[in-house]
PDB file of C-alpha atoms in Angstrom:
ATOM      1  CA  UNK A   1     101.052 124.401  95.987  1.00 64.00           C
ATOM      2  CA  UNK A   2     101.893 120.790  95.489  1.00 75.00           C
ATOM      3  CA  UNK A   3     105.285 120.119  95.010  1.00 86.00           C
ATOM      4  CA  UNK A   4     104.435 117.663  91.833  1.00 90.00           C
ATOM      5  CA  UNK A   5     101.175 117.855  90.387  1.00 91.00           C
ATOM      6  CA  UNK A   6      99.511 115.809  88.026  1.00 91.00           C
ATOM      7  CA  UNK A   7      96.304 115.241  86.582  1.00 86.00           C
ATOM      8  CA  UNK A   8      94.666 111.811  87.949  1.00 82.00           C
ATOM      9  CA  UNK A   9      92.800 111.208  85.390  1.00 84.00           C
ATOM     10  CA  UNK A  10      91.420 108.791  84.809  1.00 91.00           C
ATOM     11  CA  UNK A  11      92.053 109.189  81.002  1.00 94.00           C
ATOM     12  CA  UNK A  12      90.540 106.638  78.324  1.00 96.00           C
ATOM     13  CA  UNK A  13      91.509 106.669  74.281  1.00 96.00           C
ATOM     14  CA  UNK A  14      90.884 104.614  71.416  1.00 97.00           C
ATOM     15  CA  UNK A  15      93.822 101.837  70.828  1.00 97.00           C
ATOM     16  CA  UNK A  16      96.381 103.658  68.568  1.00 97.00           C
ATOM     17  CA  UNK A  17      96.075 107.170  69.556  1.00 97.00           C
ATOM     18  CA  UNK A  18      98.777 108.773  70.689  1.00 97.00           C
ATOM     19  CA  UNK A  19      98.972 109.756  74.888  1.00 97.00           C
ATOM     20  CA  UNK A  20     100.171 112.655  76.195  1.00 96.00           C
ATOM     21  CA  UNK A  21     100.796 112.502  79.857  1.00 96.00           C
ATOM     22  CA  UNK A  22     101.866 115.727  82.216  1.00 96.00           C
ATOM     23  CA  UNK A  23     103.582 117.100  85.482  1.00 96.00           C
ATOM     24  CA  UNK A  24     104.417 120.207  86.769  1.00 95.00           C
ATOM     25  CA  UNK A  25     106.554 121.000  89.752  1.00 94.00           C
ATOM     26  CA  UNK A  26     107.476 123.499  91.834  1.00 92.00           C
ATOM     27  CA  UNK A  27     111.170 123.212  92.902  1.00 88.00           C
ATOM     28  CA  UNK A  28     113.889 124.232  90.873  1.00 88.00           C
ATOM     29  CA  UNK A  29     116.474 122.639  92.518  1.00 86.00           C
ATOM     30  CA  UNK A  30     115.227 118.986  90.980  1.00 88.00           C
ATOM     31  CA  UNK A  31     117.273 117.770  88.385  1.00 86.00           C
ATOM     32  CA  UNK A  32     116.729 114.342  87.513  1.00 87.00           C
ATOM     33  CA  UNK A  33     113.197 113.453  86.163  1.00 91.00           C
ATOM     34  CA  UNK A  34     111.631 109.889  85.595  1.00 91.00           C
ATOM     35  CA  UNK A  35     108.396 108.055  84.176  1.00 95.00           C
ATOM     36  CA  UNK A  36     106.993 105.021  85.961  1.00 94.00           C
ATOM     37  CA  UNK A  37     104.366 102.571  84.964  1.00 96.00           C
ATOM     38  CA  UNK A  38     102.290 100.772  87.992  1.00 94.00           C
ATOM     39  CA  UNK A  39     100.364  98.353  86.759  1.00 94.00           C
ATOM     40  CA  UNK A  40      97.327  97.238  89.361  1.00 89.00           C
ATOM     41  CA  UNK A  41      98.218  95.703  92.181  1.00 86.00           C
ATOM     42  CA  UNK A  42     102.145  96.126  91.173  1.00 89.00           C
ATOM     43  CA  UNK A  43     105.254  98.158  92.012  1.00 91.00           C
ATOM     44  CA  UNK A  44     106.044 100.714  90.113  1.00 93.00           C
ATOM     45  CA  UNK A  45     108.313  99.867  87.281  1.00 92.00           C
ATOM     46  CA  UNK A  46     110.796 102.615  85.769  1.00 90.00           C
ATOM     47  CA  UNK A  47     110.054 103.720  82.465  1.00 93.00           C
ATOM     48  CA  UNK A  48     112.211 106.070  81.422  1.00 90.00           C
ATOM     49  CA  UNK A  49     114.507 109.237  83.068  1.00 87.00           C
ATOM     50  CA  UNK A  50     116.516 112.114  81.915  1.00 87.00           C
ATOM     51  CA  UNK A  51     118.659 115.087  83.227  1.00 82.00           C
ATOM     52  CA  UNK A  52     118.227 117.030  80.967  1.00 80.00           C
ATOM     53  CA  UNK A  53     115.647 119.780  79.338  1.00 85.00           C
ATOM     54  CA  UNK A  54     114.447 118.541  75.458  1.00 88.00           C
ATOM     55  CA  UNK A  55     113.488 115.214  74.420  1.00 91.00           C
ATOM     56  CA  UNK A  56     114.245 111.095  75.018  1.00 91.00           C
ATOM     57  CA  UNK A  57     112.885 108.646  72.750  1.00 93.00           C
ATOM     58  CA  UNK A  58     112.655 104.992  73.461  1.00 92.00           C
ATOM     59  CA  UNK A  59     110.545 103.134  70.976  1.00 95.00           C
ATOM     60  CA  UNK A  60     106.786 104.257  71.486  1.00 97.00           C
ATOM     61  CA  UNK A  61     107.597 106.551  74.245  1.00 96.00           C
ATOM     62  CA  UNK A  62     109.622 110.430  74.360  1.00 96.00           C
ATOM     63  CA  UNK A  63     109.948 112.057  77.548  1.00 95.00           C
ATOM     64  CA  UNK A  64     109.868 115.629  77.394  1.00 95.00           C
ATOM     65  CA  UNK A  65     111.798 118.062  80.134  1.00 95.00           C
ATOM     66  CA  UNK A  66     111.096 122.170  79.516  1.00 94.00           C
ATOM     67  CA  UNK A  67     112.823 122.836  82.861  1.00 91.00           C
ATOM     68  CA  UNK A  68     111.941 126.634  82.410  1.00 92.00           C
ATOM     69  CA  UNK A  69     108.561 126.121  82.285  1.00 93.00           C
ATOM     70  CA  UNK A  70     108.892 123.151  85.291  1.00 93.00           C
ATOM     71  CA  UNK A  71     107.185 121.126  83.349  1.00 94.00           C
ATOM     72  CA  UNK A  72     106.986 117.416  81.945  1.00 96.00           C
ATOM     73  CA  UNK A  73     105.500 114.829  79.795  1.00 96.00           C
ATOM     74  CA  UNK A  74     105.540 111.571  78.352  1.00 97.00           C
ATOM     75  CA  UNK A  75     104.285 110.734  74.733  1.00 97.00           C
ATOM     76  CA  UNK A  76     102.967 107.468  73.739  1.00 97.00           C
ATOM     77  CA  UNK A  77     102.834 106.928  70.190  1.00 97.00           C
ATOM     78  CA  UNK A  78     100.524 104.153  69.006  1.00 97.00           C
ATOM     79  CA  UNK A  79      98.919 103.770  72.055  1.00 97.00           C
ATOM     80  CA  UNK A  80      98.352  99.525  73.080  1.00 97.00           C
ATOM     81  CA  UNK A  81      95.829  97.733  75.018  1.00 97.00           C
ATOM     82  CA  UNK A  82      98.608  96.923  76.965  1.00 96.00           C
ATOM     83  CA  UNK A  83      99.306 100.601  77.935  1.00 97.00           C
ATOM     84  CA  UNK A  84      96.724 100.312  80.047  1.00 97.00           C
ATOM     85  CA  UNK A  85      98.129 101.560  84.052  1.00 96.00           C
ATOM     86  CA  UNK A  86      98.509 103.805  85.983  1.00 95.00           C
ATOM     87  CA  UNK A  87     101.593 106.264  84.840  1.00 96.00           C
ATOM     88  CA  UNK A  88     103.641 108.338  87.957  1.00 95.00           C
ATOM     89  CA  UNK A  89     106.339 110.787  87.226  1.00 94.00           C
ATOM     90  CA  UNK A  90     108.673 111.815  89.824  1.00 91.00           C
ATOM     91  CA  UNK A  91     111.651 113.511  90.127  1.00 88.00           C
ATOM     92  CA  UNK A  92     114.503 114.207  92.906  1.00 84.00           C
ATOM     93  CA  UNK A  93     117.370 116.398  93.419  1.00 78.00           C
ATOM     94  CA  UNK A  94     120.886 114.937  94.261  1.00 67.00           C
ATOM     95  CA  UNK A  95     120.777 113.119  97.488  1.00 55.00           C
ATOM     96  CA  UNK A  96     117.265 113.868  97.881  1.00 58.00           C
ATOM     97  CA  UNK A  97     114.284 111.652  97.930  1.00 67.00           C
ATOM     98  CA  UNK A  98     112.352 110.663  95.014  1.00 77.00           C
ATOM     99  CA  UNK A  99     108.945 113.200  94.383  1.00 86.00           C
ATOM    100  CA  UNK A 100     106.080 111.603  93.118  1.00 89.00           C
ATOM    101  CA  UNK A 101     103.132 112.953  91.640  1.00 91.00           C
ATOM    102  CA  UNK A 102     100.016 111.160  92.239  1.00 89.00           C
ATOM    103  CA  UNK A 103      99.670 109.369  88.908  1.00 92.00           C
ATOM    104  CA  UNK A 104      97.208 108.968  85.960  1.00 94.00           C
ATOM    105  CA  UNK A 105      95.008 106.261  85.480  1.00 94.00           C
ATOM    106  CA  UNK A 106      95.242 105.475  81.645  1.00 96.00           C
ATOM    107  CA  UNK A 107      92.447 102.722  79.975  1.00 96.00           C
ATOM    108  CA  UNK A 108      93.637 102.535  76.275  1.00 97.00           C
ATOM    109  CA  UNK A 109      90.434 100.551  74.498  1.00 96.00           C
ATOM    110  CA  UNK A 110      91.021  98.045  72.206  1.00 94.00           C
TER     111      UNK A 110
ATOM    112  CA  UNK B   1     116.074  86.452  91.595  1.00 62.00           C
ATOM    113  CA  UNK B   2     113.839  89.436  92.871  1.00 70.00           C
ATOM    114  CA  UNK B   3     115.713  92.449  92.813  1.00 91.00           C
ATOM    115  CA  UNK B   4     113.264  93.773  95.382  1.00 95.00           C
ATOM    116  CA  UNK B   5     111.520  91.567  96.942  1.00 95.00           C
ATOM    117  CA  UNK B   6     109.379  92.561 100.109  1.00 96.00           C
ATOM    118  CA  UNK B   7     107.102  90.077 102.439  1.00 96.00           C
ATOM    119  CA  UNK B   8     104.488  89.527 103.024  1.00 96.00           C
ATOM    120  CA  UNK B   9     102.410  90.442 100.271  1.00 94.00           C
ATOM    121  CA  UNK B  10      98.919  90.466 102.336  1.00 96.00           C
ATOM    122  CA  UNK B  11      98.759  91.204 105.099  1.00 97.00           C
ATOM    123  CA  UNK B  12      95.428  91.772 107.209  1.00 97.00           C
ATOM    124  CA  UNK B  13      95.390  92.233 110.995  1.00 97.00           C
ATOM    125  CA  UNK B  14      93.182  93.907 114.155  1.00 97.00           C
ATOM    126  CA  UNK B  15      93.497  97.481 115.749  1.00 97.00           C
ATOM    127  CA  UNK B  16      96.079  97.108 117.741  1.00 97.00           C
ATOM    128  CA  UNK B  17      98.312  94.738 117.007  1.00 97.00           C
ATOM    129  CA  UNK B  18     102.186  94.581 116.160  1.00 97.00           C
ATOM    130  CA  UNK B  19     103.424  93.848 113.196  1.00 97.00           C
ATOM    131  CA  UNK B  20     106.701  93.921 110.793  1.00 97.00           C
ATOM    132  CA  UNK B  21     107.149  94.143 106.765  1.00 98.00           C
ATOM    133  CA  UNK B  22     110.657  92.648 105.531  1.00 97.00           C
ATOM    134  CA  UNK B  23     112.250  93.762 102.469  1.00 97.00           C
ATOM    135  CA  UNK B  24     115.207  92.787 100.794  1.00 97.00           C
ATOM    136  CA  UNK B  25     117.431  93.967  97.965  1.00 96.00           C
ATOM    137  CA  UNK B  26     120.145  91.809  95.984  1.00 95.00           C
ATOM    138  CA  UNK B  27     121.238  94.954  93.795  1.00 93.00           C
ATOM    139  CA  UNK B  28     124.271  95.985  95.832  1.00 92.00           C
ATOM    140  CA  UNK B  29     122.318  99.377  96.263  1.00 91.00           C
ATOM    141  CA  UNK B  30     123.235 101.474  98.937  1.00 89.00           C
ATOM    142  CA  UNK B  31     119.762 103.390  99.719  1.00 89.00           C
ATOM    143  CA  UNK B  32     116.986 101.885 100.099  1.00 92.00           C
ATOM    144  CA  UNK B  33     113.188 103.294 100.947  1.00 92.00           C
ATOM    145  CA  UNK B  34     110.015 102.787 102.443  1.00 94.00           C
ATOM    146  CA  UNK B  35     107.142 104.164 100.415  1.00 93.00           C
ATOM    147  CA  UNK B  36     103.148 104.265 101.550  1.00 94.00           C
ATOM    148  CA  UNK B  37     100.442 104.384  98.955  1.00 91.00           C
ATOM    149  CA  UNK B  38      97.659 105.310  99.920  1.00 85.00           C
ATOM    150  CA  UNK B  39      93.591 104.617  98.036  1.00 78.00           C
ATOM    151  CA  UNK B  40      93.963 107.603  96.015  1.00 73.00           C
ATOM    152  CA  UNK B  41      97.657 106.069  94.626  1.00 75.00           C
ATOM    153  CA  UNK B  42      99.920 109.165  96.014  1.00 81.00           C
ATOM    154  CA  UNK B  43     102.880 107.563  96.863  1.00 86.00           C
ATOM    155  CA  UNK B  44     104.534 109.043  99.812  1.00 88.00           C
ATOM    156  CA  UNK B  45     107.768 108.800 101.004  1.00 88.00           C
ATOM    157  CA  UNK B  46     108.501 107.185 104.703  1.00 91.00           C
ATOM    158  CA  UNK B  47     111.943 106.694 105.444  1.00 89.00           C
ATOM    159  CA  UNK B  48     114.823 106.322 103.560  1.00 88.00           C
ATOM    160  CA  UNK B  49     117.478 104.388 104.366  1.00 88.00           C
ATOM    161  CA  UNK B  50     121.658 104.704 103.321  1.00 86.00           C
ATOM    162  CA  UNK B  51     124.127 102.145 103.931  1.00 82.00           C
ATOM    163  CA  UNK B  52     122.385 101.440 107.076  1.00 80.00           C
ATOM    164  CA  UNK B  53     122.012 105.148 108.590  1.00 82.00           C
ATOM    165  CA  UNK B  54     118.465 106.902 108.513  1.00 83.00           C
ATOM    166  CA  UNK B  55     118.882 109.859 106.114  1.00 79.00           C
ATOM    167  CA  UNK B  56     115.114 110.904 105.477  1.00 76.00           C
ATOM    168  CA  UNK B  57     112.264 110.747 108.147  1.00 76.00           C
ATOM    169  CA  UNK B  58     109.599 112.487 107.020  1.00 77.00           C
ATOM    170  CA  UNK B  59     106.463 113.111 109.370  1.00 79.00           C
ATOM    171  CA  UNK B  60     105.679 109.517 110.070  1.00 88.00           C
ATOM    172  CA  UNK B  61     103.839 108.459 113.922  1.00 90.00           C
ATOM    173  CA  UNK B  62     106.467 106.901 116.011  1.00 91.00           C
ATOM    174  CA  UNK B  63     104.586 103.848 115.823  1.00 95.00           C
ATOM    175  CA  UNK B  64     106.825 103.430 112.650  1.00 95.00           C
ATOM    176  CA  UNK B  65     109.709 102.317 112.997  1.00 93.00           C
ATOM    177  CA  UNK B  66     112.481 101.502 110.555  1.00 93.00           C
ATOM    178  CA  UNK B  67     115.493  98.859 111.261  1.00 93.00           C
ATOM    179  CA  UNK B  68     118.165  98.285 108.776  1.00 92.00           C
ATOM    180  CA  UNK B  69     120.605  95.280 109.796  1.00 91.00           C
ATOM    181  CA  UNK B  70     122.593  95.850 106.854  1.00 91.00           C
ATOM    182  CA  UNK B  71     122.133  97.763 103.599  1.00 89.00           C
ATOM    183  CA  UNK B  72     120.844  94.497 102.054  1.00 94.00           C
ATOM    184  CA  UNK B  73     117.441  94.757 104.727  1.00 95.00           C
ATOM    185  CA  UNK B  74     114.860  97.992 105.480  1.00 95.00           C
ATOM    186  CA  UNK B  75     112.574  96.232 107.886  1.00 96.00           C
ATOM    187  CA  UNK B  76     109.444  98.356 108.538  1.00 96.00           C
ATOM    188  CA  UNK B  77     108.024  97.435 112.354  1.00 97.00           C
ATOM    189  CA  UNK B  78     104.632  99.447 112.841  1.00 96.00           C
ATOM    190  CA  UNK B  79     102.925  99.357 116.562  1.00 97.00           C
ATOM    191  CA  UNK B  80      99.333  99.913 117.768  1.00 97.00           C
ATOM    192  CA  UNK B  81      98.288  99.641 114.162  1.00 97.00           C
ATOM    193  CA  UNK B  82      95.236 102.121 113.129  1.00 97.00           C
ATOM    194  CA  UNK B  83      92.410 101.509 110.371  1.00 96.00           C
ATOM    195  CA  UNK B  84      93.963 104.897 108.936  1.00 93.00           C
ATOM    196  CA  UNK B  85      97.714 102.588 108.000  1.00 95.00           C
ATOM    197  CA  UNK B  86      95.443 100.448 105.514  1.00 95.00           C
ATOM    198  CA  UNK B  87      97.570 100.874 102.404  1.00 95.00           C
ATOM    199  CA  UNK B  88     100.133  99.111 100.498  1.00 95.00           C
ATOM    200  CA  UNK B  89     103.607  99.834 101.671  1.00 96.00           C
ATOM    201  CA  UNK B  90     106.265  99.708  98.980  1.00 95.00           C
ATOM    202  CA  UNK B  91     109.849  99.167  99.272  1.00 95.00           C
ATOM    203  CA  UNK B  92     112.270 100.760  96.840  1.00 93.00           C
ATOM    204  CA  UNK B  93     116.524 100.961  96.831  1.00 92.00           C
ATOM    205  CA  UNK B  94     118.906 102.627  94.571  1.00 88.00           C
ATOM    206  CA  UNK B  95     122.674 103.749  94.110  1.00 84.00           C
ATOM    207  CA  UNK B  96     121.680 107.009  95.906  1.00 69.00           C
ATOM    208  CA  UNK B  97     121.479 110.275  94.414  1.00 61.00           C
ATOM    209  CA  UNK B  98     119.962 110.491  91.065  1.00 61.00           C
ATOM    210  CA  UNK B  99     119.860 107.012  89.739  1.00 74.00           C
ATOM    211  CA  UNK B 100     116.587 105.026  89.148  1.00 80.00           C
ATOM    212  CA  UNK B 101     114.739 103.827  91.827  1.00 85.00           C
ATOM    213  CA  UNK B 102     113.665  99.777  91.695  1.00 89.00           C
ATOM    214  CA  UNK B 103     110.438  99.033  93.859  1.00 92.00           C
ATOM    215  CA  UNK B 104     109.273  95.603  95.268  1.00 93.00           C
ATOM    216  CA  UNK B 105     105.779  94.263  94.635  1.00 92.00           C
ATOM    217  CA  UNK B 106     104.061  96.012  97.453  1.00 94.00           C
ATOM    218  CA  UNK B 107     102.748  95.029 100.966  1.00 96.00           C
ATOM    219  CA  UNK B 108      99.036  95.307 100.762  1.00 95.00           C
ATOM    220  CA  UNK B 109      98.106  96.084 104.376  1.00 96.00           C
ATOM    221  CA  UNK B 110      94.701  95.992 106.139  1.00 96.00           C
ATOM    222  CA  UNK B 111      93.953  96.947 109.631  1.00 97.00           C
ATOM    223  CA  UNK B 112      90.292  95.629 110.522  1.00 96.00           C
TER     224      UNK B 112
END
């Protein structure tokens, strides 16, 4: 088993729909769990991170953390052309390296 | 005023040859990284670098090879280069531990 998994996608919805994006991993021992955006031909760009199991809003987008399940996702409400990228989570454990998954490819359509 | 900034951008070359990627942080960070992407997008760790001292090598050919000057600079030297290290190579730093990591642009390499 992968240590992150998520699904590739790629995954295409109708401007204004709301996304729902998903990891699971394997290792317990992670603690700190992040959201990037990578748009083409970019770095990755941090979107969001928490420690903590529950929910973190920032505007449009909540990050989720059920760390009993060991699993994770990121909501986007209102979903914008400009949404459009490819969307990694990753997550590391305290003077570890970061874990990424291997991304979904999201097309929102205008 | 990059906060990562990583050179060259392109970079296309033969079988066989030698050559380096630069990379440069102005964050103060103390870790920094080399990441590989490959054509299917995984990104992979390399190396990671902290205050200078190697902390994580992770199954890399010894063809790689990582030199940090100061904890400003991760220079990645590759030798011999194969078709197979066609990918971009990303650079990332950050305060160590759990705190966000910050990525360049990306090294788009391609071994012909």
């Amino acid at each position: 088993q992968k240590e992150v998994e998520q699904d590739p996608g790629p995954l295409s919805v109708p401007e204004g729909a709301i996304v729902s994006l998903n990891c699971t991993y394997s290792n317990s021992a992670f603690q700190y769990f992040m959201w990037y955006r990578q748009y083409s031909r970019k770095g990755p760009e941090l979107l969001m991170y928490t420690y903590s199991s529950g929910n973190k809003e920032d505007g449009r987008f909540t990050a989720q953390v059920d760390k009993s399940s060991k699993y994770i996702s990121l909501f986007i409400r209102d979903s914008q052309p400009s949404d459009s990228a490819t969307y990694l989570c990753a997550m590391s454990n305290y003077g570890q390296n970061f874990v990424f998954g291997p991304g979904t490819r999201l097309s929102v359509l205008p | 005023d990059t906060a990562v900034s990583q050179t060259p951008k392109y970079l296309v070359t033969q079988m066989g040859n030698d050559k380096s990627i630069k990379c440069e942080q102005n964050l103060g960070h103390d870790t920094m990284y080399w990441y590989k992407q490959d054509s299917k997008k995984f990104l992979k760790i390399m190396f990671s670098y902290n205050n200078k001292e190697l902390i994580i090598n992770e199954t890399v050919p010894n063809r790689f090879s990582p030199k940090s000057p100061d904890k400003a600079h991760l220079n990645l030297h590759i030798n011999s280069l194969e078709l197979g290290d066609s990918a971009v190579y990303f650079c990332a730093s950050n305060q160590g531990g759990n705190t966000e990591a910050f990525f360049g642009q990306g090294t788009r390499l391609t071994v012909v």
